[in-house]
Structure formats: C-alpha cells, structure tokens
Coordinates of C-alpha atoms and ligand atoms in Angstrom, one line a residue:
X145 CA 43.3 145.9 79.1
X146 CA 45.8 144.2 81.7
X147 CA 45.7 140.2 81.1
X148 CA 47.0 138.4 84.3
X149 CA 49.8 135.5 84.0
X150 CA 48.4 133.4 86.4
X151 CA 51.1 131.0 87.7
X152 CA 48.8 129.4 90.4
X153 CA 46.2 128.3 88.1
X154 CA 48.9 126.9 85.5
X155 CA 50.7 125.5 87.8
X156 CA 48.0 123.2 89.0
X157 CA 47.6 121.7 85.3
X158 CA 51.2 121.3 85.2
X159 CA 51.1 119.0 88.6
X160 CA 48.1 117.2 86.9
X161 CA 49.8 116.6 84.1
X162 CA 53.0 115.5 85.5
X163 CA 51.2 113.4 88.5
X164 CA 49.6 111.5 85.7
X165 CA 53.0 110.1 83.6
X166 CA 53.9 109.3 87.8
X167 CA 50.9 107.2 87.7
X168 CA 52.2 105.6 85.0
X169 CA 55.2 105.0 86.4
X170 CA 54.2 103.5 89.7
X171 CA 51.2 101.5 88.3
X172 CA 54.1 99.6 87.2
X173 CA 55.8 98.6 90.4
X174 CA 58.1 101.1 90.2
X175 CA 58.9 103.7 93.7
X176 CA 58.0 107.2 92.8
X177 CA 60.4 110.0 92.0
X178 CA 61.9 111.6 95.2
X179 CA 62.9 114.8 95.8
X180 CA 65.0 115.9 98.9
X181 CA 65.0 119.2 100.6
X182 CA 67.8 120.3 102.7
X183 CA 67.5 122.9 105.4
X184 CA 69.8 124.4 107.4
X185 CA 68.6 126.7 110.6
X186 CA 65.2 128.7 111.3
X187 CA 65.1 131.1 108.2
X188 CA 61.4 131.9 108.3
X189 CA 61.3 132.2 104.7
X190 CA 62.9 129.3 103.7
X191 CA 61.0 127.3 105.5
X192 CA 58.2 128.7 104.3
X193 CA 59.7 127.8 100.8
X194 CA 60.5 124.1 101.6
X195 CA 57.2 123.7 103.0
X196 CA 55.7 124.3 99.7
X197 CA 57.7 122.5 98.0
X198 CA 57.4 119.8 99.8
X199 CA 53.9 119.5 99.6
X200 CA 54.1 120.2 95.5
X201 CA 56.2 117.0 95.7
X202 CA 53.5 114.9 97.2
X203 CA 50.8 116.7 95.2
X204 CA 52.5 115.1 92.3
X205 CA 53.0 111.1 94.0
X206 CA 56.9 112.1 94.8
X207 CA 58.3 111.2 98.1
X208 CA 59.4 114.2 99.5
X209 CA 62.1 114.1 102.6
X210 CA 63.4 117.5 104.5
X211 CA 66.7 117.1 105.9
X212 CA 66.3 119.6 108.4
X213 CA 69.7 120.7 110.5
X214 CA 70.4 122.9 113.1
X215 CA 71.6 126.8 112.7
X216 CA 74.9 125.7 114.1
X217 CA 75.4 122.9 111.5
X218 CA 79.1 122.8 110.7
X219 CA 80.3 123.0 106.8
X220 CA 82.0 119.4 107.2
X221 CA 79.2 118.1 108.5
X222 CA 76.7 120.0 105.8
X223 CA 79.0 118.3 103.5
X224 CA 79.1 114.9 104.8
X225 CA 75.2 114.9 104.0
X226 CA 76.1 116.3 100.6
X227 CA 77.8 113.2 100.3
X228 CA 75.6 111.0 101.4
X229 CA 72.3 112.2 99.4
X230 CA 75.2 112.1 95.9
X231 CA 75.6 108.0 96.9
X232 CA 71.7 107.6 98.1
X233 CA 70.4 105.3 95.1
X234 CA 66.7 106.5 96.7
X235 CA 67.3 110.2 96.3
X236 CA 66.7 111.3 92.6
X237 CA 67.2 114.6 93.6
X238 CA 67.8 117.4 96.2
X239 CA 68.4 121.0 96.7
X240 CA 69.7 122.8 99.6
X241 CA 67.8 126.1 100.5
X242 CA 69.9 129.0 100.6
X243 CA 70.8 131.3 102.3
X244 CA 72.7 129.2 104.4
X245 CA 74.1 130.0 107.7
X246 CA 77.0 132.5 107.1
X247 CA 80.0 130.4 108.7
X248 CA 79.2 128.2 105.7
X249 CA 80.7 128.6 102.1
X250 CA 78.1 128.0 100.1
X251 CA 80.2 128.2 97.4
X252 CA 81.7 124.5 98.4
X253 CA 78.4 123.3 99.5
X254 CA 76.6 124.2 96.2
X255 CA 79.0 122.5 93.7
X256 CA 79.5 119.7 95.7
X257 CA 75.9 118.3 94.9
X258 CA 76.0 115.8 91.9
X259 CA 74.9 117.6 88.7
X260 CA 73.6 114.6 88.1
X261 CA 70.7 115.3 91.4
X262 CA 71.6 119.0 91.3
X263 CA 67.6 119.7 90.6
X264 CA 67.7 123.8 91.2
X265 CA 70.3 123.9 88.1
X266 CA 72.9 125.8 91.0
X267 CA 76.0 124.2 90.2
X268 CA 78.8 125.3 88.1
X269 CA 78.2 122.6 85.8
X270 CA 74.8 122.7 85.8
X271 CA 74.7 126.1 84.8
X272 CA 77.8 125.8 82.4
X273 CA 75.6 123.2 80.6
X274 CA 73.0 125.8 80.3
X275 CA 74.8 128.5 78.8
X276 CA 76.2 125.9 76.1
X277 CA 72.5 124.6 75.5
X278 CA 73.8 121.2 76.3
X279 CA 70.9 118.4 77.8
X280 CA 70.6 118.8 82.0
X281 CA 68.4 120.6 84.1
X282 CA 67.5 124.5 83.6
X283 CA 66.9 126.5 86.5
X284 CA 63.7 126.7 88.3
X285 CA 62.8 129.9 88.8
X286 CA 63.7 131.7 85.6
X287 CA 62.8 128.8 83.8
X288 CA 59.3 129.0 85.4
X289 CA 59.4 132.3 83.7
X290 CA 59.6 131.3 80.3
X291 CA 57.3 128.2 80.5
X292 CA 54.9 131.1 81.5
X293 CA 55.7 133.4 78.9
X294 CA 55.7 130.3 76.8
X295 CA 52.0 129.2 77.7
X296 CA 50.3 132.1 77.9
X297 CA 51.7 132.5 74.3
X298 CA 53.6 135.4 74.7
X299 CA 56.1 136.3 71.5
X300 CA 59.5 136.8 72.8
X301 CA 61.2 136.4 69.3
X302 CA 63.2 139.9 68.8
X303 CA 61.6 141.5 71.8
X304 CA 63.7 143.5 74.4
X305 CA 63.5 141.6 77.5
X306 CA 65.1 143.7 80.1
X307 CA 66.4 141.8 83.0
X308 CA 66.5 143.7 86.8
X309 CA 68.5 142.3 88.8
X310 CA 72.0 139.5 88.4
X311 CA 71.7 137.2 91.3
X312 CA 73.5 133.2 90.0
X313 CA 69.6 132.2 90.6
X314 CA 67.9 134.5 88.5
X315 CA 68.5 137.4 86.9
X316 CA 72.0 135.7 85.3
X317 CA 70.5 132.7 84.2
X318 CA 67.0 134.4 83.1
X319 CA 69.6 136.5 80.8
X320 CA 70.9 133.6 79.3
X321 CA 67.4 131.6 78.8
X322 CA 65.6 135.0 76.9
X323 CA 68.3 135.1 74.6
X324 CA 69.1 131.8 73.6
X325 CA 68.1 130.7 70.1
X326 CA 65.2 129.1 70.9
X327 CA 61.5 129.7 69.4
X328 CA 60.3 131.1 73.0
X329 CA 63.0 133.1 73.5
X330 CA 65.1 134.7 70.9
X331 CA 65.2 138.0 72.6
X332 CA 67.4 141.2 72.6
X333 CA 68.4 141.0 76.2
X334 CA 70.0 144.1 78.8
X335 CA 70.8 143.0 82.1
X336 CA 70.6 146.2 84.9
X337 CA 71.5 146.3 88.5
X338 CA 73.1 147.7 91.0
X339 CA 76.0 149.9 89.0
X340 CA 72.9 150.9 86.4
X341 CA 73.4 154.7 85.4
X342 CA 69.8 155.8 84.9
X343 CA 67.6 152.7 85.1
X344 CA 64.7 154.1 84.5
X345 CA 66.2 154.9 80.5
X346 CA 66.4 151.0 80.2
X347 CA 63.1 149.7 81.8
X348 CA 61.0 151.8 79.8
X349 CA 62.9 150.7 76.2
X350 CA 61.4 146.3 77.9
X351 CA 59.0 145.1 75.6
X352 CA 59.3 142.6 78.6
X353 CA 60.6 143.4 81.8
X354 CA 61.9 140.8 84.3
X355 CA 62.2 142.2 88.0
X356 CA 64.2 140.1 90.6
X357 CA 66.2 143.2 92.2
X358 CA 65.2 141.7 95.6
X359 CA 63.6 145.4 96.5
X360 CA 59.8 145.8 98.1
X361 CA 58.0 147.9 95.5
X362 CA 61.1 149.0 93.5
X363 CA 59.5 149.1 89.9
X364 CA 57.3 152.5 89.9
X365 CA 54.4 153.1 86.9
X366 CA 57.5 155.6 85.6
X367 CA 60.0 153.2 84.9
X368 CA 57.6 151.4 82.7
X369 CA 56.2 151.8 79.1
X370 CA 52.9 150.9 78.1
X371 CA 52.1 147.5 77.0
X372 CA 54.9 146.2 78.4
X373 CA 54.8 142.3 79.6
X374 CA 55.7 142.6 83.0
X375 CA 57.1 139.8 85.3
X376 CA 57.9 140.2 89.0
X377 CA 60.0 137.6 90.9
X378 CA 60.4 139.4 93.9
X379 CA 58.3 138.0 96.8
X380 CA 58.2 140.2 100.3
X381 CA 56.6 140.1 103.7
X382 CA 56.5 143.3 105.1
X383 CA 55.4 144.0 108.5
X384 CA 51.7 146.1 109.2
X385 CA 50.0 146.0 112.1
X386 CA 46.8 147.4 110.3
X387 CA 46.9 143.8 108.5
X388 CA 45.0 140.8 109.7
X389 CA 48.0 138.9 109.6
X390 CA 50.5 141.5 110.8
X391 CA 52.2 141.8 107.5
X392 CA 50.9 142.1 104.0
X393 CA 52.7 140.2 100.8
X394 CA 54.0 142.4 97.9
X395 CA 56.6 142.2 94.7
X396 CA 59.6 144.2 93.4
X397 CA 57.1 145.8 91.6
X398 CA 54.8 148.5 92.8
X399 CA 51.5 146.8 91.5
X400 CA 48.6 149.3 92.5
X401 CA 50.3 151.8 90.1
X402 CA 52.0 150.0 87.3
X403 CA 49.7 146.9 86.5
X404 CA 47.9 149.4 84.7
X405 CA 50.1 149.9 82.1
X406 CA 51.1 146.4 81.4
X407 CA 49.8 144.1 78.9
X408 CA 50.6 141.3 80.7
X409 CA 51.4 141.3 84.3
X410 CA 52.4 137.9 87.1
X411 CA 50.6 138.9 90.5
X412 CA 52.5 138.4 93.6
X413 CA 51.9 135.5 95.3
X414 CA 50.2 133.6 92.5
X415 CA 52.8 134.8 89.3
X416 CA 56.3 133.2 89.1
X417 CA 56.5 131.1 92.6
X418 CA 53.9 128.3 91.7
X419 CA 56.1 128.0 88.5
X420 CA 59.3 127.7 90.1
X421 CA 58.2 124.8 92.2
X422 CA 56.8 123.1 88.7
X423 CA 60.1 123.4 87.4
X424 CA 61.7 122.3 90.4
X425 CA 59.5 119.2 90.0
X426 CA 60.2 118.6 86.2
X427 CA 63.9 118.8 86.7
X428 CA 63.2 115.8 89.7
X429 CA 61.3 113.6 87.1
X430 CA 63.5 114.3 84.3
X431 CA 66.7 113.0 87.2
X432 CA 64.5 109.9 88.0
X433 CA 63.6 109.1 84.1
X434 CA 67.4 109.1 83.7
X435 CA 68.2 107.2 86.5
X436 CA 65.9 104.4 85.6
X437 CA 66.6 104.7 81.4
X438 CA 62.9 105.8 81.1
Ligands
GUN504 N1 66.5 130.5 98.1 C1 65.7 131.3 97.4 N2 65.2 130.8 96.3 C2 65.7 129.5 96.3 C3 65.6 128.4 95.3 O1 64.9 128.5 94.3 N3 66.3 127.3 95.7 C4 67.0 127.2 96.8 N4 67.6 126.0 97.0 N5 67.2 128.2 97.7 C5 66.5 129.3 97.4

C-alpha cells in the first residue's frame, strides 16, 4: 500500500520544535532571529513563495521583513541593498527570490550575499562548502528532502536515488546530499535531464526517484518501478476554468496514475514545500546561534 510523506504535517512539529529553543532564546532578553526576504517585481509565484515564508518566519517568533522592489529595480541598486542587509547587525539572514528580473545578473547578485547570511545555501561558497562536507548552511529545498526521507525513516544507504532534473537549486545539490557519506544518505546516485537518451531506462532502475525537471505531470506510471519512493519537487498552477479557483495545483509527477505504484510518495502541495521553508528557517537560526556564540 502507498504510505504518504507528509511534509505539511511534519513540518508543523518542526516549527514547534524550533519556536520552542526561540522561546528560550527571547525569554532571555534576547531579539529573535530575523530572516529577510528580498523581492524584486510582480512574479505571481514568488510572491506567493515569500508570503509563506514569511508567515513560517513568524510562526516560529522570527521577525520576518520583505524588501519588496520594483520590476524596474536596477542591478546597482539590487546590489546596494545586497550591501546593506551583508552590514545590517539586525538581519541574521536573507534570501533573494529568484527569478529576478532579466536585465539583472543574478549571477553577481547571488554571490554577493554574505555566506555568512546566505540562508538558501545559493552562493558559490555556500555550496562549495557543501560539496566538501565543511560546517555552513545546506540548501533548503533538497535538504528538505532528506530531512523527510530521514524522518519518515526511509533507508537510503546503497539505494539508487535517481535525480530528474540539474537546476544550482535542486537537482545539483540533491545529487550531492544522496550521495554523501552520511548514514541518511549513502546512495548510488544518476543525475538525468535534458540531454538524457532514454529516460525512461533510468527512472525505472530509482529505488528513489527525485523529480524537479520543472515539467506539469512529466513522470508517467511507465517511467516508474514498483515500490519505488517517489519524491516530487515540482509545484504548478495550471489554468482550468472547470476549477473553483480557475486553475488546479499539480507536480512533475503525474499522481492519479503513478502514486499507485510507489511505496512512498510526497503529495503536491503538502510534500517537499512545507519542508523547504523548515530548512529555510533552520539555516536562519543556525546564522543567528552563530552570530550571538549560542
Ligand atoms: N525560487 C524558486 N525557489 C526558490 C528558493 O528556494 N529560494 C529563492 N530565493 N528563490 C526561489
């Protein structure tokens, strides 16, 4: 039978747990943890995303600010704010939402946040740190991932974990994470995407299969074997007038048809998301323990 990896319900005795040691914290006299959002233009999306990360923040007693700038923001001035949030002694830590306007290199904007505040793990050396299994923040959404995998007490020791998908926010770092030597990971890893020749012959060898291709519905029952511990990233709105809403929510993965043959499956919403934002918000209080030698 298909067990669900629910992310919403774990998530919400992860923000317990963590809004507890803030407690402790500011009991004491001390300011909460604060975590920054930076968002640049109307992307629907991403300020959908900001929204709830915002209200995570104060779920968990962090002070949560939004820059919010306009569309036509310039890079200098994006950077100037960069700047000032690296020197703010109140900020612990900050991310900017991507995408960001296309005049922008986000290239620049990314890797001139501090490592030291950079709490999405985005920068170079960041995610250098990562890949060396040095101490610093790993990144929230595949990270998310494996504290799932992790507490649902899935084995990932010498499974094949194979990874749709190569984005610098997921599928790369998720890559590195599974096969690191680590008791919740230790996996034999195979990245796909794009240049793939016969997909299909991979994603049916996953013992575990991480989708983040970014596709509506991509994953088909075909592609997958049974058992298989199935985790979708992908998040879409997709426009249908039939819908009370006018649009309906769905994965990477086609769920009416493959959950079926999973052991394990995330939903969409309600699988991976609420987990990135935990992470998101672990990698803040970990930034503000250091800050204050806690
Ligand atoms: N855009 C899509 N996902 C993310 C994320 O996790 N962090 C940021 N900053 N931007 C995103």
């Amino acid at each position: 039978m298909t067990k669900i990896l629910d992310g919403k319900t774990l998530a919400i005795t992860m923000k317990d747990e963590m809004a507890n040691e803030v407690r402790q914290f500011t009991a004491k006299g001390m300011r909460p943890p604060h975590l920054v959002a930076v968002l640049v233009g109307d992307d629907g999306a991403s300020q959908t995303y900001v929204a709830s990360k915002e209200k995570a923040s104060k779920e968990v007693g962090f002070t949560s600010s939004v820059y919010r700038m306009p569309a036509t923001t310039s890079e200098e001035e994006l950077y100037k704010t960069i700047q000032f949030l690296n020197n703010d002694d109140e900020v612990d830590g900050y991310i900017v939402q991507l995408p960001l306007p296309k005049h922008i290199n986000e290239n620049r904007i990314i890797n001139a946040i501090s490592p030291e505040k950079d709490v999405d793990c985005f920068t170079a050396v960041n995610l250098g740190r990562m890949v060396l299994n040095e101490d610093g923040f790993l990144p929230a959404t595949p990270m998310g991932v494996c504290t799932l995998l992790e507490r649902y007490g899935i084995e990932t020791d010498g499974k094949h974990c194979v990874v749709l998908g190569r984005s610098n926010i997921v599928g790369t770092p998720m890559m590195n994470l599974m096969s690191r030597n680590n008791k919740h990971a230790n996996c034999t890893v195979t990245i796909c995407h794009s240049h793939t020749k016969d997909l299909a012959s991979f994603t049916r060898q996953a013992d575990i299969l991480v989708v983040a291709i970014g596709k509506p519905e991509f994953v088909t029952a075909d592609m997958v074997k049974d058992g298989v511990v199935l985790v979708d990233v992908g998040i879409h709105r997709i426009a249908d007038e039939s819908k009370p809403k006018g649009y309906y929510i769905c994965g990477d993965v086609k769920h009416d048809e493959v959950d079926e043959k999973c052991s394990w499956v995330t939903p969409v919403p309600g699988g991976t998301g609420p987990l990135t934002i935990v992470t998101l918000l672990e990698n803040t209080l970990k930034a503000y323990k250091k800050h204050f030698n806690l």
